[in-house]
Amino acid sequence: MPRMSGDPEQARRLRSVPPDAATPPNADELLPRVARGDEAAFAALYDAVAGRVLGLARRVVRDPAQAEEVTQEVMVEVWRTAGRFDAGRGSASAWVLTMAHRRAVDRVRSEQAHTNRASRVSASETHVPYDEVVEDVTARLEREQVRRCLGRLTPVQREAVTLAYYGGHTYREVAEKLRTPLPTVKTRMRDGLIRMRDCLGIEMEGRA
Amino acid sequence: MNADVHTLAGAYVLDAVDDLERAAFERHLAECEPCRVEVAELGETVSRLADDTVVEATPPGLRERTLAQAARTPQLRVSAAGATDRRHAGRWRQLTVAAAAAVLLAGGASAVTWTVSNDRISDEQASSDQARQIAAVLDAPDARVFERQLQPGGAATVVISRDRDRGVVLLRDLPTPGPGRIYELWLIRDAEPARSVGRLAEGVRGSTTVIGPVAQAGTFGVSNEPVGGSVAPTRIVGTVELS
Ligand SMILES: [Zn+2]
């Protein structure tokens, strides 16, 4: 397990996280501890979510070095603002990934201001490659569920959702690409996500 | 409230909106419980899409750098009681004045109530004289909002206060004006020559501009002109009736 130089107390706390725990502590348990300044919990949270943060950042910004920068920024921001996390409004991993997606998209859009958009557009047009397979069985099942649920959307819903999420496009850009009116794209995005939500069985407590 | 606002929840959780729309929708969220629930659920849904991008191992250097940086970064202290307030404060702080203007749009095109207080604006742009002028217009009890899609693409939003005799114009997503050309802003009153009230810099495709006096103006217009502007509009790309 990598350790930080300097502070032996810190290193001790970092090592106190079991590196091969059978069930890694989940993000929802860790984040409140991170909010209290628990660095070991932060290291464990990093291990629990950074793979998805980095993967998402790579998918959206399409540049490995920049994706790493995004990941570092996001994780430090998670550390800094952990106290703002409100479990009543969603899961810890969704909170982190929302931050990551926003940050990645911001990066793409600011870059877009001075580079040619065309190459990125055509790159994302070649579609979302679903080919990275990871060994973890639970994670794989979850991903299969996501794919299965994505597969239940209409083609336009799916295109709209994936172009926006993986491609970092605004709904205006999506409308242009799909040659679909703006209000329709907005509706398709929402309808598609509602269908996915129901397929994944996601429900807030207290929803009527 | 414009019924269309609610449908933005999908685009919002996908980050497929621009900063203005995000600000407007977050304003709406503060007032709309069904949308808050929907955003929470769809946000959860969307984050599952990241399951499919996971990388097995992040580079060890990245882990080390991140943990080290966190260790020297002070945490934001949020008391349990103040959590909600501060979260909203943080969100508001991200608003630019232009975004705040867009917040008004959520209220529709009739007379509006300006709800973002000046100190929130000053957070962002305290030193800016223009920010104060914008706030004065948005703050006016008689402020009205008009919005039009423009012919060649893009949109114009005009907020007018006859009392203050000033307006705020937001232009966005206009097509590139072309080499050696700019966009120029005009106020038009029946049977009088159009009066130039602003010019964008060369190549600029969007702006937030304070215009005035507006008391007598019936129509706002945008035109495409050579650099330096024209005495009268030559290629009008869009007009907004101010009544
Ligand atoms: Zn709503």
Tab-separated table of C-alpha atoms and ligand atoms in Angstrom:
chain	number	residue	atom	x	y	z
A	1	MET	CA	0.000	0.000	0.000
A	2	PRO	CA	1.523	3.335	-0.984
A	3	ARG	CA	2.185	5.577	1.927
A	4	MET	CA	2.768	9.189	2.406
A	5	SER	CA	6.171	10.448	3.345
A	6	GLY	CA	6.848	12.582	6.369
A	7	ASP	CA	4.253	12.199	9.023
A	8	PRO	CA	4.616	8.801	10.721
A	9	GLU	CA	1.293	9.197	12.469
A	10	GLN	CA	-0.362	9.671	9.138
A	11	ALA	CA	1.410	6.695	7.641
A	12	ARG	CA	0.281	4.565	10.556
A	13	ARG	CA	-3.304	5.582	10.071
A	14	LEU	CA	-3.099	4.871	6.376
A	15	ARG	CA	-1.741	1.416	7.008
A	16	SER	CA	-4.518	0.718	9.429
A	17	VAL	CA	-6.837	0.289	6.463
A	18	PRO	CA	-6.875	-3.403	5.598
A	19	PRO	CA	-5.682	-3.506	2.002
A	20	ASP	CA	-7.407	-6.740	1.106
A	21	ALA	CA	-10.587	-6.587	3.075
A	22	ALA	CA	-13.078	-9.065	1.671
A	23	THR	CA	-15.818	-6.484	1.682
A	24	PRO	CA	-14.306	-3.082	1.109
A	25	PRO	CA	-15.979	-0.435	3.269
A	26	ASN	CA	-18.505	1.335	1.150
A	27	ALA	CA	-18.505	4.976	0.253
A	28	ASP	CA	-21.597	5.779	2.296
A	29	GLU	CA	-19.906	4.621	5.473
A	30	LEU	CA	-16.630	6.292	4.638
A	31	LEU	CA	-17.749	9.742	3.615
A	32	PRO	CA	-19.038	10.835	7.038
A	33	ARG	CA	-15.713	9.768	8.502
A	34	VAL	CA	-13.888	11.726	5.844
A	35	ALA	CA	-15.986	14.735	6.806
A	36	ARG	CA	-14.560	14.435	10.314
A	37	GLY	CA	-11.020	14.633	8.963
A	38	ASP	CA	-10.257	10.909	9.008
A	39	GLU	CA	-7.429	10.488	6.522
A	40	ALA	CA	-7.520	6.714	6.625
A	41	ALA	CA	-11.168	6.833	5.668
A	42	PHE	CA	-10.237	9.140	2.821
A	43	ALA	CA	-7.631	6.687	1.562
A	44	ALA	CA	-10.220	3.915	1.698
A	45	LEU	CA	-12.752	6.119	-0.068
A	46	TYR	CA	-10.189	6.790	-2.740
A	47	ASP	CA	-9.755	3.069	-3.229
A	48	ALA	CA	-13.503	2.596	-3.403
A	49	VAL	CA	-14.343	5.286	-5.963
A	50	ALA	CA	-11.231	6.540	-7.755
A	51	GLY	CA	-11.393	3.812	-10.395
A	52	ARG	CA	-14.777	5.023	-11.510
A	53	VAL	CA	-13.799	8.674	-11.248
A	54	LEU	CA	-10.725	8.118	-13.400
A	55	GLY	CA	-12.600	5.902	-15.845
A	56	LEU	CA	-15.342	8.464	-16.235
A	57	ALA	CA	-12.852	11.292	-16.623
A	58	ARG	CA	-10.981	9.359	-19.297
A	59	ARG	CA	-14.159	8.660	-21.160
A	60	VAL	CA	-15.225	12.285	-21.136
A	61	VAL	CA	-11.961	14.201	-21.539
A	62	ARG	CA	-10.253	11.554	-23.682
A	63	ASP	CA	-6.814	12.419	-22.488
A	64	PRO	CA	-5.163	10.235	-19.850
A	65	ALA	CA	-3.052	12.990	-18.293
A	66	GLN	CA	-5.979	15.374	-18.027
A	67	ALA	CA	-8.176	12.599	-16.693
A	68	GLU	CA	-5.680	12.097	-13.881
A	69	GLU	CA	-5.726	15.798	-13.112
A	70	VAL	CA	-9.504	15.754	-12.983
A	71	THR	CA	-9.430	12.759	-10.672
A	72	GLN	CA	-7.000	14.408	-8.296
A	73	GLU	CA	-8.977	17.658	-8.268
A	74	VAL	CA	-12.224	15.859	-7.651
A	75	MET	CA	-10.903	13.673	-4.879
A	76	VAL	CA	-9.310	16.604	-3.090
A	77	GLU	CA	-12.577	18.469	-3.459
A	78	VAL	CA	-14.341	15.466	-1.940
A	79	TRP	CA	-11.972	15.656	0.992
A	80	ARG	CA	-12.464	19.392	1.344
A	81	THR	CA	-16.242	19.477	1.089
A	82	ALA	CA	-17.192	16.101	2.557
A	83	GLY	CA	-19.147	17.927	5.264
A	84	ARG	CA	-21.615	19.074	2.647
A	85	PHE	CA	-22.623	15.591	1.680
A	86	ASP	CA	-26.226	14.992	2.614
A	87	ALA	CA	-27.139	11.322	2.710
A	88	GLY	CA	-30.802	12.266	2.440
A	89	ARG	CA	-30.219	13.380	-1.118
A	90	GLY	CA	-28.423	10.416	-2.582
A	91	SER	CA	-25.558	7.996	-2.234
A	92	ALA	CA	-21.966	8.970	-1.543
A	93	SER	CA	-20.727	7.492	-4.781
A	94	ALA	CA	-23.325	9.405	-6.787
A	95	TRP	CA	-22.225	12.556	-5.002
A	96	VAL	CA	-18.600	11.958	-5.940
A	97	LEU	CA	-19.389	10.956	-9.506
A	98	THR	CA	-21.634	13.954	-10.022
A	99	MET	CA	-18.736	16.149	-9.037
A	100	ALA	CA	-16.407	14.180	-11.297
A	101	HIS	CA	-18.693	14.410	-14.287
A	102	ARG	CA	-19.212	18.129	-13.869
A	103	ARG	CA	-15.489	18.691	-13.577
A	104	ALA	CA	-14.710	16.568	-16.616
A	105	VAL	CA	-17.358	18.302	-18.682
A	106	ASP	CA	-16.106	21.721	-17.624
A	107	ARG	CA	-12.678	20.733	-18.755
A	108	VAL	CA	-13.890	19.557	-22.131
A	109	ARG	CA	-15.942	22.665	-22.680
A	110	SER	CA	-13.268	25.128	-21.701
A	111	GLU	CA	-10.840	23.377	-23.963
A	112	GLN	CA	-13.365	23.429	-26.716
A	113	ALA	CA	-13.170	27.221	-26.652
A	114	HIS	CA	-9.812	27.043	-28.385
A	115	THR	CA	-9.616	23.720	-30.132
A	116	ASN	CA	-11.488	22.206	-32.971
A	117	ARG	CA	-14.558	20.418	-31.786
A	118	ALA	CA	-14.875	18.287	-34.881
A	119	SER	CA	-12.425	15.575	-33.944
A	120	ARG	CA	-14.009	14.998	-30.586
A	121	VAL	CA	-17.461	14.874	-32.063
A	122	SER	CA	-16.527	12.237	-34.578
A	123	ALA	CA	-14.646	10.315	-31.915
A	124	SER	CA	-17.712	10.081	-29.738
A	125	GLU	CA	-19.796	9.207	-32.725
A	126	THR	CA	-17.917	5.966	-33.088
A	127	HIS	CA	-19.816	5.125	-29.981
A	128	VAL	CA	-19.281	4.071	-26.470
A	129	PRO	CA	-16.977	1.115	-26.338
A	130	TYR	CA	-18.229	-1.284	-23.743
A	131	ASP	CA	-15.195	-3.444	-23.886
A	132	GLU	CA	-13.333	-2.921	-20.654
A	133	VAL	CA	-13.976	-5.929	-18.562
A	134	VAL	CA	-13.048	-6.010	-14.932
A	135	GLU	CA	-12.749	-9.127	-12.862
A	136	ASP	CA	-14.857	-8.191	-9.918
A	137	VAL	CA	-18.063	-10.136	-10.233
A	138	THR	CA	-20.339	-7.770	-8.390
A	139	ALA	CA	-19.103	-4.850	-10.363
A	140	ARG	CA	-19.575	-6.800	-13.546
A	141	LEU	CA	-23.117	-7.674	-12.675
A	142	GLU	CA	-23.808	-4.064	-11.927
A	143	ARG	CA	-22.380	-3.031	-15.227
A	144	GLU	CA	-24.391	-5.624	-17.021
A	145	GLN	CA	-27.447	-4.279	-15.353
A	146	VAL	CA	-26.562	-0.806	-16.549
A	147	ARG	CA	-26.059	-2.080	-20.090
A	148	ARG	CA	-29.231	-4.084	-20.021
A	149	CYS	CA	-31.150	-1.052	-18.814
A	150	LEU	CA	-29.507	1.192	-21.380
A	151	GLY	CA	-30.578	-1.358	-23.957
A	152	ARG	CA	-34.191	-0.840	-22.994
A	153	LEU	CA	-34.187	2.781	-24.040
A	154	THR	CA	-35.352	3.844	-27.452
A	155	PRO	CA	-32.439	4.531	-29.804
A	156	VAL	CA	-32.930	8.286	-29.568
A	157	GLN	CA	-33.157	8.202	-25.787
A	158	ARG	CA	-29.998	6.124	-25.599
A	159	GLU	CA	-28.089	8.332	-28.026
A	160	ALA	CA	-29.172	11.458	-26.210
A	161	VAL	CA	-28.167	10.104	-22.815
A	162	THR	CA	-24.820	8.638	-23.878
A	163	LEU	CA	-23.776	11.598	-26.016
A	164	ALA	CA	-24.416	13.880	-23.072
A	165	TYR	CA	-22.943	11.714	-20.351
A	166	TYR	CA	-19.982	10.045	-22.013
A	167	GLY	CA	-19.461	12.637	-24.726
A	168	GLY	CA	-19.866	15.687	-22.503
A	169	HIS	CA	-22.182	17.334	-25.011
A	170	THR	CA	-24.829	19.896	-24.165
A	171	TYR	CA	-28.360	19.082	-25.158
A	172	ARG	CA	-28.054	21.760	-27.839
A	173	GLU	CA	-25.143	19.894	-29.378
A	174	VAL	CA	-27.002	16.622	-29.033
A	175	ALA	CA	-29.993	18.153	-30.796
A	176	GLU	CA	-27.749	19.225	-33.638
A	177	LYS	CA	-26.085	15.865	-33.936
A	178	LEU	CA	-29.334	13.953	-33.851
A	179	ARG	CA	-31.127	16.537	-35.971
A	180	THR	CA	-33.861	16.641	-33.401
A	181	PRO	CA	-35.634	19.715	-32.026
A	182	LEU	CA	-34.360	21.019	-28.688
A	183	PRO	CA	-37.516	20.375	-26.653
A	184	THR	CA	-37.607	16.829	-27.982
A	185	VAL	CA	-34.025	16.189	-26.908
A	186	LYS	CA	-34.730	17.528	-23.436
A	187	THR	CA	-37.727	15.252	-23.173
A	188	ARG	CA	-35.868	12.224	-24.529
A	189	MET	CA	-33.090	12.683	-22.016
A	190	ARG	CA	-35.524	12.860	-19.160
A	191	ASP	CA	-37.743	10.022	-20.380
A	192	GLY	CA	-34.704	7.858	-21.020
A	193	LEU	CA	-33.320	8.440	-17.538
A	194	ILE	CA	-36.702	7.780	-15.964
A	195	ARG	CA	-36.843	4.481	-17.798
A	196	MET	CA	-33.340	3.645	-16.641
A	197	ARG	CA	-34.187	4.633	-13.104
A	198	ASP	CA	-37.124	2.266	-13.059
A	199	CYS	CA	-35.107	-0.498	-14.671
A	200	LEU	CA	-32.354	-0.106	-12.076
A	201	GLY	CA	-34.910	0.071	-9.308
A	202	ILE	CA	-33.654	3.365	-7.950
A	203	GLU	CA	-36.022	5.135	-5.637
A	204	MET	CA	-35.557	7.823	-3.059
A	205	GLU	CA	-36.935	7.049	0.335
A	206	GLY	CA	-40.116	8.948	0.830
A	207	ARG	CA	-41.046	9.206	-2.818
A	208	ALA	CA	-44.800	9.179	-3.148
B	1	MET	CA	-43.923	28.906	-13.480
B	2	ASN	CA	-43.143	27.794	-16.984
B	3	ALA	CA	-44.165	24.121	-17.229
B	4	ASP	CA	-41.238	23.460	-19.509
B	5	VAL	CA	-38.785	24.102	-16.691
B	6	HIS	CA	-39.446	20.741	-15.076
B	7	THR	CA	-38.394	18.841	-18.168
B	8	LEU	CA	-34.849	20.116	-17.785
B	9	ALA	CA	-34.169	17.630	-14.976
B	10	GLY	CA	-32.730	15.038	-17.366
B	11	ALA	CA	-30.394	17.415	-19.162
B	12	TYR	CA	-29.443	18.920	-15.810
B	13	VAL	CA	-28.280	15.683	-14.208
B	14	LEU	CA	-26.411	14.827	-17.402
B	15	ASP	CA	-24.568	18.182	-17.191
B	16	ALA	CA	-25.920	18.853	-20.652
B	17	VAL	CA	-26.906	22.418	-19.800
B	18	ASP	CA	-24.869	25.594	-19.915
B	19	ASP	CA	-24.085	27.697	-16.868
B	20	LEU	CA	-27.068	29.970	-17.328
B	21	GLU	CA	-29.506	27.120	-17.567
B	22	ARG	CA	-27.916	25.388	-14.627
B	23	ALA	CA	-28.347	28.486	-12.490
B	24	ALA	CA	-31.931	28.905	-13.612
B	25	PHE	CA	-32.765	25.311	-12.925
B	26	GLU	CA	-31.133	25.333	-9.509
B	27	ARG	CA	-33.248	28.326	-8.661
B	28	HIS	CA	-36.255	26.325	-9.748
B	29	LEU	CA	-35.140	23.353	-7.667
B	30	ALA	CA	-35.217	25.462	-4.540
B	31	GLU	CA	-38.943	25.874	-5.083
B	32	CYS	CA	-40.002	22.595	-6.619
B	33	GLU	CA	-40.056	19.488	-4.449
B	34	PRO	CA	-41.024	17.056	-7.250
B	35	CYS	CA	-38.043	18.217	-9.279
B	36	ARG	CA	-35.744	17.856	-6.271
B	37	VAL	CA	-36.798	14.260	-5.832
B	38	GLU	CA	-36.501	13.630	-9.531
B	39	VAL	CA	-33.039	15.151	-9.679
B	40	ALA	CA	-31.905	13.028	-6.744
B	41	GLU	CA	-33.174	9.864	-8.392
B	42	LEU	CA	-32.013	10.655	-11.893
B	43	GLY	CA	-28.663	11.792	-10.498
B	44	GLU	CA	-28.321	8.422	-8.862
B	45	THR	CA	-29.318	6.775	-12.125
B	46	VAL	CA	-26.834	8.754	-14.167
B	47	SER	CA	-23.968	7.996	-11.826
B	48	ARG	CA	-24.535	4.315	-12.510
B	49	LEU	CA	-23.450	4.999	-16.075
B	50	ALA	CA	-19.973	5.467	-14.626
B	51	ASP	CA	-20.013	1.802	-13.568
B	52	ASP	CA	-19.235	1.082	-17.139
B	53	THR	CA	-16.116	3.204	-17.296
B	54	VAL	CA	-14.305	1.894	-14.242
B	55	VAL	CA	-10.572	1.352	-14.507
B	56	GLU	CA	-9.251	-1.497	-12.506
B	57	ALA	CA	-6.309	0.204	-10.906
B	58	THR	CA	-5.539	3.885	-10.767
B	59	PRO	CA	-1.863	4.748	-11.210
B	60	PRO	CA	-0.050	4.564	-7.853
B	61	GLY	CA	1.449	8.002	-8.393
B	62	LEU	CA	-2.015	9.473	-8.663
B	63	ARG	CA	-3.102	7.921	-5.406
B	64	GLU	CA	-0.045	9.207	-3.640
B	65	ARG	CA	-0.368	12.722	-5.031
B	66	THR	CA	-4.046	12.868	-4.188
B	67	LEU	CA	-3.651	11.676	-0.612
B	68	ALA	CA	-0.735	14.040	-0.084
B	69	GLN	CA	-2.636	17.011	-1.448
B	70	ALA	CA	-5.663	16.190	0.665
B	71	ALA	CA	-3.452	15.983	3.740
B	72	ARG	CA	-2.405	19.598	3.276
B	73	THR	CA	-5.839	20.867	2.281
B	74	PRO	CA	-7.977	22.247	5.101
B	75	GLN	CA	-11.500	20.940	5.186
B	76	LEU	CA	-14.551	23.073	4.930
B	77	ARG	CA	-16.205	23.022	8.317
B	78	VAL	CA	-19.933	22.611	8.098
B	79	SER	CA	-21.943	22.481	11.278
B	80	ALA	CA	-24.869	20.120	11.255
B	81	ALA	CA	-27.323	22.918	11.827
B	82	GLY	CA	-25.863	25.188	9.185
B	83	ALA	CA	-25.348	22.506	6.592
B	84	THR	CA	-28.291	23.338	4.408
B	85	ASP	CA	-27.821	27.074	4.485
B	86	ARG	CA	-24.197	26.866	3.647
B	87	ARG	CA	-24.759	24.461	0.861
B	88	HIS	CA	-27.126	26.903	-0.724
B	89	ALA	CA	-24.737	29.736	-0.106
B	90	GLY	CA	-22.049	27.790	-1.903
B	91	ARG	CA	-24.266	27.155	-4.801
B	92	TRP	CA	-25.323	30.751	-5.077
B	93	ARG	CA	-21.750	31.863	-4.977
B	94	GLN	CA	-21.208	30.135	-8.266
B	95	LEU	CA	-23.749	32.374	-9.921
B	96	THR	CA	-22.435	35.034	-12.156
B	97	VAL	CA	-24.512	38.093	-12.748
B	98	ALA	CA	-25.389	36.835	-16.187
B	99	ALA	CA	-26.540	33.573	-14.728
B	100	ALA	CA	-28.605	35.438	-12.209
B	101	ALA	CA	-30.361	37.195	-15.031
B	102	ALA	CA	-31.255	33.875	-16.535
B	103	VAL	CA	-32.782	32.883	-13.235
B	104	LEU	CA	-35.449	35.397	-13.987
B	105	LEU	CA	-36.409	33.460	-17.065
B	106	ALA	CA	-37.730	30.656	-14.971
B	107	GLY	CA	-40.473	33.020	-13.938
B	108	GLY	CA	-41.713	33.512	-17.462
B	109	ALA	CA	-41.925	36.665	-19.497
B	110	SER	CA	-44.270	38.673	-17.340
B	111	ALA	CA	-43.201	41.039	-14.604
B	112	VAL	CA	-40.630	39.352	-12.452
B	113	THR	CA	-39.412	39.432	-8.937
B	114	TRP	CA	-35.720	39.649	-8.556
B	115	THR	CA	-34.740	37.288	-5.818
B	116	VAL	CA	-30.978	37.080	-5.769
B	117	SER	CA	-29.772	39.687	-3.336
B	118	ASN	CA	-27.018	42.123	-4.115
B	119	ASP	CA	-24.611	40.707	-1.604
B	120	ARG	CA	-24.712	37.425	-3.450
B	121	ILE	CA	-23.832	39.200	-6.606
B	122	SER	CA	-21.061	41.071	-4.874
B	123	ASP	CA	-19.561	37.751	-3.899
B	124	GLU	CA	-18.767	37.175	-7.480
B	125	GLN	CA	-18.144	40.561	-9.013
B	126	ALA	CA	-17.830	43.068	-6.215
B	127	SER	CA	-15.511	45.361	-8.019
B	128	SER	CA	-17.407	45.502	-11.233
B	129	ASP	CA	-19.310	48.641	-11.987
B	130	GLN	CA	-21.196	46.800	-14.672
B	131	ALA	CA	-22.303	44.252	-12.113
B	132	ARG	CA	-23.888	47.016	-10.077
B	133	GLN	CA	-25.662	48.386	-13.099
B	134	ILE	CA	-26.908	44.937	-13.994
B	135	ALA	CA	-28.103	44.380	-10.454
B	136	ALA	CA	-29.945	47.708	-10.526
B	137	VAL	CA	-31.881	46.659	-13.603
B	138	LEU	CA	-32.621	43.173	-12.340
B	139	ASP	CA	-33.581	44.565	-8.980
B	140	ALA	CA	-36.100	47.044	-10.374
B	141	PRO	CA	-39.691	46.266	-9.384
B	142	ASP	CA	-40.823	46.932	-12.941
B	143	ALA	CA	-38.167	44.727	-14.593
B	144	ARG	CA	-39.516	42.648	-17.458
B	145	VAL	CA	-37.857	39.857	-19.371
B	146	PHE	CA	-38.098	39.169	-23.084
B	147	GLU	CA	-36.480	36.304	-24.913
B	148	ARG	CA	-36.091	35.411	-28.567
B	149	GLN	CA	-34.300	32.776	-30.549
B	150	LEU	CA	-32.320	34.581	-33.227
B	151	GLN	CA	-32.664	33.809	-36.897
B	152	PRO	CA	-29.145	32.515	-37.629
B	153	GLY	CA	-28.912	30.685	-34.299
B	154	GLY	CA	-28.400	31.750	-30.717
B	155	ALA	CA	-30.696	33.609	-28.396
B	156	ALA	CA	-31.221	37.080	-26.998
B	157	THR	CA	-32.601	37.824	-23.573
B	158	VAL	CA	-33.460	41.400	-22.726
B	159	VAL	CA	-34.375	42.620	-19.258
B	160	ILE	CA	-35.842	46.127	-19.276
B	161	SER	CA	-36.589	48.507	-16.465
B	162	ARG	CA	-38.366	51.613	-17.704
B	163	ASP	CA	-38.112	53.113	-14.234
B	164	ARG	CA	-34.364	52.785	-14.164
B	165	ASP	CA	-34.193	53.612	-17.851
B	166	ARG	CA	-31.757	50.771	-18.360
B	167	GLY	CA	-31.775	47.286	-19.777
B	168	VAL	CA	-29.580	44.219	-19.666
B	169	VAL	CA	-29.003	42.198	-22.810
B	170	LEU	CA	-27.735	38.639	-22.770
B	171	LEU	CA	-26.656	37.261	-26.096
B	172	ARG	CA	-25.467	33.726	-26.407
B	173	ASP	CA	-24.492	31.102	-28.958
B	174	LEU	CA	-24.623	33.430	-31.928
B	175	PRO	CA	-22.866	32.109	-35.024
B	176	THR	CA	-19.388	33.466	-35.677
B	177	PRO	CA	-19.911	36.921	-37.180
B	178	GLY	CA	-17.334	36.275	-39.896
B	179	PRO	CA	-13.872	37.721	-40.518
B	180	GLY	CA	-13.682	41.458	-39.922
B	181	ARG	CA	-17.237	41.547	-38.614
B	182	ILE	CA	-18.930	42.121	-35.289
B	183	TYR	CA	-22.353	42.138	-33.691
B	184	GLU	CA	-23.872	45.502	-32.889
B	185	LEU	CA	-26.791	46.193	-30.544
B	186	TRP	CA	-29.569	48.665	-31.366
B	187	LEU	CA	-32.614	50.236	-29.835
B	188	ILE	CA	-35.348	51.181	-32.206
B	189	ARG	CA	-38.238	53.544	-31.727
B	190	ASP	CA	-40.981	53.902	-34.264
B	191	ALA	CA	-40.110	56.157	-37.161
B	192	GLU	CA	-36.760	57.165	-35.705
B	193	PRO	CA	-33.310	56.034	-36.773
B	194	ALA	CA	-32.052	53.041	-34.820
B	195	ARG	CA	-29.684	54.020	-32.041
B	196	SER	CA	-26.534	51.976	-31.449
B	197	VAL	CA	-26.264	50.869	-27.814
B	198	GLY	CA	-23.296	48.558	-27.925
B	199	ARG	CA	-20.825	46.604	-30.015
B	200	LEU	CA	-19.291	43.238	-29.329
B	201	ALA	CA	-15.590	42.758	-29.927
B	202	GLU	CA	-14.495	41.139	-33.145
B	203	GLY	CA	-15.434	37.481	-33.326
B	204	VAL	CA	-17.342	37.538	-30.034
B	205	ARG	CA	-20.531	35.479	-30.083
B	206	GLY	CA	-22.139	36.271	-26.780
B	207	SER	CA	-22.160	38.914	-24.075
B	208	THR	CA	-23.934	40.564	-21.192
B	209	THR	CA	-24.413	44.261	-21.888
B	210	VAL	CA	-26.097	47.110	-20.061
B	211	ILE	CA	-28.038	49.316	-22.455
B	212	GLY	CA	-29.874	52.592	-22.097
B	213	PRO	CA	-31.652	54.860	-22.064
B	214	VAL	CA	-34.530	52.565	-22.845
B	215	ALA	CA	-37.584	54.529	-21.797
B	216	GLN	CA	-38.821	55.220	-25.294
B	217	ALA	CA	-37.486	52.166	-27.069
B	218	GLY	CA	-39.958	49.805	-28.670
B	219	THR	CA	-37.638	47.218	-30.158
B	220	PHE	CA	-34.205	45.823	-29.487
B	221	GLY	CA	-32.142	44.562	-32.409
B	222	VAL	CA	-28.872	42.773	-33.137
B	223	SER	CA	-27.089	43.166	-36.420
B	224	ASN	CA	-23.970	41.900	-38.091
B	225	GLU	CA	-21.674	44.784	-39.051
B	226	PRO	CA	-18.115	45.441	-40.142
B	227	VAL	CA	-15.595	45.992	-37.343
B	228	GLY	CA	-16.095	49.524	-36.022
B	229	GLY	CA	-19.832	49.342	-36.428
B	230	SER	CA	-22.230	51.159	-38.700
B	231	VAL	CA	-24.332	54.306	-38.431
B	232	ALA	CA	-27.425	52.245	-39.067
B	233	PRO	CA	-27.969	48.484	-38.919
B	234	THR	CA	-27.190	46.797	-42.212
B	235	ARG	CA	-27.666	43.059	-41.592
B	236	ILE	CA	-30.183	42.548	-38.826
B	237	VAL	CA	-30.005	39.058	-37.337
B	238	GLY	CA	-32.780	39.406	-34.807
B	239	THR	CA	-35.142	41.756	-33.054
B	240	VAL	CA	-36.977	41.619	-29.747
B	241	GLU	CA	-40.202	43.565	-29.209
B	242	LEU	CA	-40.009	45.249	-25.836
B	243	SER	CA	-43.668	45.221	-24.954
C	1	ZN	ZN	-40.119	21.433	-11.124
